[in-house]
Amino acid sequence: MTGDNLYRDFILEHYREPHNRGVLEPHDLHFADSNPTCGDEMSMTLRLDEARERVADIAFDGRGCAISQASASILTDDLRGLTLGELRELDPAEVVANLGVPIGPARLKCALLVYKVLQGAVRGAAVGWPEEADVLAGGNAGGSAP
Amino acid sequence: MTGDNLYRDFILEHYREPHNRGVLEPHDLHFADSNPTCGDEMSMTLRLDEARERVADIAFDGRGCAISQASASILTDDLRGLTLGELRELDPAEVVANLGVPIGPARLKCALLVYKVLQGAVRGAAVGWPEEADVLAGGNAGGSAP
Amino acid sequence: MAVGQVGAPLLDGAALRADFPVFERPTASGRPLAYLDSAASSQKPRAVIEALADAYGHHYANVHRGIYELSVDADSRYEAARTAVARFIGASSPREVVFVRNATEALNLVAASWGGANLGPGDLVLSTEMEHHANLVPWQQVARGTGAGLEYVAITDDGRLDLHDLRARLARGPKLLALAHVSNSLGTINPVAEITRMAHEAGALVVLDAAQSVPHMPVDVTALGVDFAALSGHKMLGPSGIGALWGRRELLDAMPPFLTGGSMITRVTLEGAEWNEVPWKFEAGTPAIAEAMGLAAAIDYLQSIGMDRVRAHERFLFERAWASLEDMPGVRLLGPASPDEHAGVIGFVVDGIHPHDVATILDSEGIAVRAGHHCAQPVMLRYDLPATTRASFYVYNDLDDVERLVDGIRTTQQVFGTA
Amino acid sequence: MAVGQVGAPLLDGAALRADFPVFERPTASGRPLAYLDSAASSQKPRAVIEALADAYGHHYANVHRGIYELSVDADSRYEAARTAVARFIGASSPREVVFVRNATEALNLVAASWGGANLGPGDLVLSTEMEHHANLVPWQQVARGTGAGLEYVAITDDGRLDLHDLRARLARGPKLLALAHVSNSLGTINPVAEITRMAHEAGALVVLDAAQSVPHMPVDVTALGVDFAALSGHKMLGPSGIGALWGRRELLDAMPPFLTGGSMITRVTLEGAEWNEVPWKFEAGTPAIAEAMGLAAAIDYLQSIGMDRVRAHERFLFERAWASLEDMPGVRLLGPASPDEHAGVIGFVVDGIHPHDVATILDSEGIAVRAGHHCAQPVMLRYDLPATTRASFYVYNDLDDVERLVDGIRTTQQVFGTA
Ligand SMILES: Cc1ncc(COP(=O)(O)O)c(C=O)c1O
Ligand SMILES: Cc1ncc(COP(=O)(O)O)c(C=O)c1O
């Protein structure tokens, strides 16, 4: 049963007590984006090292479902020390796999919201959803629909 | 077989040698209308008696299919001496029945074009198709369609 | 947990489910499907599926007066479907029924055609805060295009239309009021006959979004007095791809066409075109022929049950569900509490759990509900919710579905440790 | 009378007819149905009818990201249908394929959205004298609305596009050329790749009305180089109520929406709305969900035959029919004589007999043809005909149908005493 598999204890713990939550002040990079599918909004702030090359610190903020919050909490844990180039090359499929629970197509965008916001922060402009999140109809508009 | 039943000899004779064909000059009433279903166009001229009450003479003109031409030829034969009031009251179903051949829904408008033009002449303005001609889709636009 | 000890539903949902092949489909949970998303789209009875197969297999040709047998057959069945829709909603003539894809297209048609021809700077249009995007965005577009003003009638905290606010806005002399008969996010049934009287007294036409009412209760557009009404076939057991706009004949007659092309014209030259009579003036190109016939079969099916009984059945399920959910700690319900003012659509939120997570866990129990903004983002904003979960009923639901919904929400709370 | 002594058709029409339930239907004549009206709409194979029943019976829910199993299933099948259409016409991405009702809506969409945003006084649009009303009237409307000019490329006496005239008009710098791939009244196949090169050199975009080509021959929009293409599912063995607009991604991205409402937005407030990405930006409201899946099944069926073979089969039937009719006294044929330039659509007139009378008598023999202006009144005017009779071929036709057509015309002449 999806529900049971998905909402494993560690997911719920990340949801209830997310890591790296908040707003870094001052910060070097900032971006906000949303997933109208869930009504979720997420913002992200990053601090870079002195060479302005690597992530010194990172935080996300906003409200959302357990999947998007846990995904943000888990991903941001792994990013400190990475270069901006490495962030840009992040594989969205790995972001999802890294969650360790089976994310069906209906919740892919929830899991990938943090990825989308991160790319926006790194590239300085909103990016589209990764291809894998487009397997279902509706682009951004989604399930919220009719 | 529709085709055989429909195109009886007397229909074809009326088609080949229509009665009351032409344009009356001078005339008291004139009207022209069309059935885009067939690309048919028909005009009608009427001369009234001195009291301007009864049909003294009538003629129709135009090009069209065997059904519309025969229907016009047959109907106009019967109208001399009728009052304008009687023309107005003509029952379209009788116009069709009077043809003496089975007119299916697909050809009803062909059979009724003369009725429509006549009503236009009597009333001085185009009238819609009688209800019975509306059993199929497309109003005026018809079979010619896709 | 037990739901509804007293009384019994009017219809035998389980027996009706046997008419719908989808309920034979196993769910991943191993449990039978509890389909509680009919407000988004309904399932289809065998009668409709077979009508489609029969239409495509034995009565299919293009319509619009082909001369051969098969096309006459298709044409008369297509027009018979129009008559069936007209009768079902109390229209005075089938000539007032335009086939479109869905309620959205119907509303776009009125907004673009009537609005384009009748609105200008200084004119005012009213919509409401509870509308589906389909009855909002087209009016925003036409207001922008014509320079007309657009205002929204406020809604109350319990999700009813604020009739004081309506009266105040009507006093400014709007040309048109566009409103939903039943809100798809709140479940509210608006008092349309009364509102229409008020609107007409103020000189405004009324466009009724009947997408959520026609499938679920008796609707008579003539008795309601409205001027236009929009509906979708797919929400009333019919095929997707077919819907209808009903409008008063004299209004439709006076309106310019919307889409143009084949069969909506009488004469085309390289210089210009003349338009056909209504409703064909508004049906450009080859319509959804077999789908119209399928919609007629859906209407037959609904009429064989009786719309009064459909409504009574859903009202019963609503009352039981509302009573059970109302008492659950951590559950908040949207819309009016009175079953007279509330259709079989219940929007709710569970404290501390995102609506999408609720829906996912219910899905894992074989319960299909919708989560999101339900194409009514202004409603979400109004109540400061990112989204809601929504359960909606139809003829194939029964108390067992209600019970599973309530149990599922309890399970969700247990999973999240909030219960 | 014997048709075609030499050679054999590529497909076994009689065997294929067994896939189409309609051919089991008895005609009033007692003879089997000779369906020669596929240019108006095609018949449907069992595979498509069953795909619809399966979609409605087992995979149906509203699309656009419902969260439950059934909606995920419906959604991914709906999007898979989009991919199927994209592959079938050589589009580089499914994101370039917008589902609409029919080719008419596709052309209206381009005219209103692209035209509304890009045309103004002083701008010029080209269409042609051989277009279906669906590719004429929308351009007349947008020209009227924007103040742009509209001119028509002339056609020759044998029904080909006059390329001299095209060149002369392109020299005036039109912004867009709208033309049919295959004319539905003349049968002409236009040299689209060449025309597109000429148009692009002159700086004009090309909108291809592919309603009569995609069903009958291999079409690759990328290879042709056009910018937009319109098609209808019902003409290619698919359901009614579904069609597609293909457009280059960057053009679609830049265009304003057409219909507005649910699921074509990302954000709606009472003040305004933001649009979704393409193609969803152009799909307002609940689409023809099952019909899209049915169209995918039709594409599967056509691909299992092979579009090269479909084209070769129809070419063969065309050659035989043309050869026989060409020799008949009192019969005049429209369009080019060369099978390279003529699809399986033959328009003709019989001297002294109205096209509708021809069609009625053929119907009495169980032969279904269309008579009228075929939504191409300017073509009728061009050749000074009130109407024509038209026979058109598809995979289920064979030489027997051709023979019956020829015999039927002879019978008609006998009935009218003109033979
Ligand atoms: C060349 C051409 N274009 C457009 C159309 C319009 O197709 P539809 O009626 O499916 O919109 C047709 C259909 O007859 C056609 O033949
Ligand atoms: C109240 C209301 N109006 C309009 C619509 C739009 O219906 P469709 O998507 O069928 O056009 C819906 C469907 O969700 C609705 O609930």
Short mmCIF file of N, CA and C in Angstrom, two decimals, chain D residues 107 110-111 125-132 134-136 138-139 150-153 161 166 170 174-181 190 195 199 204-209 228:
data_model
loop_
_atom_site.label_atom_id
_atom_site.label_comp_id
_atom_site.label_asym_id
_atom_site.label_seq_id
_atom_site.Cartn_x
_atom_site.Cartn_y
_atom_site.Cartn_z
N LEU D 107 -7.46 25.29 -36.32
CA LEU D 107 -7.22 26.45 -37.19
C LEU D 107 -7.76 27.73 -36.55
N VAL D 110 -5.12 28.88 -33.99
CA VAL D 110 -3.97 29.61 -34.56
C VAL D 110 -4.40 30.99 -35.03
N ALA D 111 -5.54 31.05 -35.72
CA ALA D 111 -5.97 32.33 -36.27
C ALA D 111 -6.21 33.33 -35.14
N VAL D 125 -2.16 38.30 -44.90
CA VAL D 125 -2.25 36.85 -44.75
C VAL D 125 -2.66 36.27 -46.09
N LEU D 126 -2.07 35.12 -46.44
CA LEU D 126 -2.48 34.43 -47.66
C LEU D 126 -3.21 33.14 -47.31
N SER D 127 -4.30 32.92 -48.00
CA SER D 127 -4.94 31.61 -47.99
C SER D 127 -5.04 31.21 -49.46
N THR D 128 -5.82 30.20 -49.78
CA THR D 128 -5.92 29.83 -51.19
C THR D 128 -7.38 29.63 -51.59
N GLU D 129 -7.60 29.59 -52.87
CA GLU D 129 -8.96 29.42 -53.40
C GLU D 129 -9.49 28.02 -53.20
N MET D 130 -8.63 27.09 -52.80
CA MET D 130 -9.10 25.70 -52.69
C MET D 130 -9.36 25.27 -51.25
N GLU D 131 -9.32 26.23 -50.31
CA GLU D 131 -9.43 25.83 -48.91
C GLU D 131 -10.85 25.40 -48.52
N HIS D 132 -10.88 24.52 -47.54
CA HIS D 132 -12.10 24.19 -46.79
C HIS D 132 -12.47 25.44 -45.98
N ALA D 134 -13.00 25.83 -43.09
CA ALA D 134 -12.29 25.85 -41.80
C ALA D 134 -10.96 26.58 -41.90
N ASN D 135 -10.42 26.65 -43.11
CA ASN D 135 -9.14 27.36 -43.28
C ASN D 135 -9.33 28.67 -44.04
N LEU D 136 -10.57 29.11 -44.11
CA LEU D 136 -10.91 30.38 -44.76
C LEU D 136 -11.55 31.34 -43.78
N PRO D 138 -11.97 31.46 -40.47
CA PRO D 138 -11.23 31.99 -39.33
C PRO D 138 -10.25 33.10 -39.73
N TRP D 139 -9.69 33.00 -40.92
CA TRP D 139 -8.75 34.04 -41.37
C TRP D 139 -9.51 35.29 -41.79
N LEU D 150 -6.20 40.08 -46.42
CA LEU D 150 -6.30 38.64 -46.69
C LEU D 150 -6.44 38.44 -48.19
N GLU D 151 -5.53 37.66 -48.75
CA GLU D 151 -5.61 37.38 -50.18
C GLU D 151 -5.57 35.87 -50.41
N TYR D 152 -6.02 35.47 -51.58
CA TYR D 152 -6.13 34.05 -51.87
C TYR D 152 -5.27 33.68 -53.07
N VAL D 153 -4.48 32.66 -52.93
CA VAL D 153 -3.70 32.17 -54.05
C VAL D 153 -4.65 31.49 -55.02
N LEU D 161 -2.70 24.39 -57.31
CA LEU D 161 -2.37 25.73 -56.84
C LEU D 161 -1.53 26.41 -57.92
N LEU D 166 1.17 32.29 -56.51
CA LEU D 166 1.71 32.20 -55.16
C LEU D 166 2.97 33.06 -55.04
N LEU D 170 3.54 36.12 -52.59
CA LEU D 170 4.57 36.04 -51.55
C LEU D 170 5.49 37.25 -51.61
N PRO D 174 3.69 38.59 -47.14
CA PRO D 174 2.67 38.19 -46.16
C PRO D 174 3.35 37.63 -44.91
N LYS D 175 2.64 37.71 -43.78
CA LYS D 175 3.19 37.16 -42.55
C LYS D 175 2.92 35.68 -42.41
N LEU D 176 1.92 35.19 -43.16
CA LEU D 176 1.49 33.81 -42.95
C LEU D 176 0.77 33.31 -44.19
N LEU D 177 0.98 32.02 -44.45
CA LEU D 177 0.27 31.35 -45.54
C LEU D 177 -0.48 30.17 -44.94
N ALA D 178 -1.79 30.13 -45.14
CA ALA D 178 -2.61 29.02 -44.64
C ALA D 178 -3.07 28.21 -45.82
N LEU D 179 -2.66 26.92 -45.86
CA LEU D 179 -3.10 26.12 -47.01
C LEU D 179 -3.34 24.68 -46.65
N ALA D 180 -4.14 24.04 -47.48
CA ALA D 180 -4.46 22.63 -47.28
C ALA D 180 -3.34 21.78 -47.87
N HIS D 181 -3.06 20.68 -47.18
CA HIS D 181 -2.14 19.70 -47.75
C HIS D 181 -2.84 18.99 -48.90
N ASN D 190 -1.09 19.22 -52.53
CA ASN D 190 -0.21 20.36 -52.77
C ASN D 190 1.25 20.01 -52.46
N ILE D 195 6.37 24.60 -51.38
CA ILE D 195 5.64 25.83 -51.06
C ILE D 195 6.16 26.44 -49.75
N ALA D 199 7.58 30.07 -49.05
CA ALA D 199 6.95 30.95 -48.06
C ALA D 199 7.96 31.43 -47.03
N ALA D 204 7.18 34.25 -44.52
CA ALA D 204 5.83 33.89 -44.04
C ALA D 204 5.84 32.56 -43.31
N LEU D 205 5.11 32.49 -42.22
CA LEU D 205 4.88 31.21 -41.57
C LEU D 205 3.88 30.40 -42.40
N VAL D 206 3.93 29.07 -42.22
CA VAL D 206 3.00 28.22 -42.96
C VAL D 206 2.12 27.42 -42.00
N VAL D 207 0.80 27.60 -42.14
CA VAL D 207 -0.18 26.83 -41.38
C VAL D 207 -0.74 25.78 -42.33
N LEU D 208 -0.51 24.52 -41.99
CA LEU D 208 -0.95 23.44 -42.87
C LEU D 208 -2.25 22.82 -42.36
N ASP D 209 -3.27 22.84 -43.20
CA ASP D 209 -4.49 22.11 -42.90
C ASP D 209 -4.26 20.67 -43.37
N PHE D 228 2.74 25.18 -38.38
CA PHE D 228 1.59 24.66 -37.65
C PHE D 228 0.93 23.60 -38.54
#
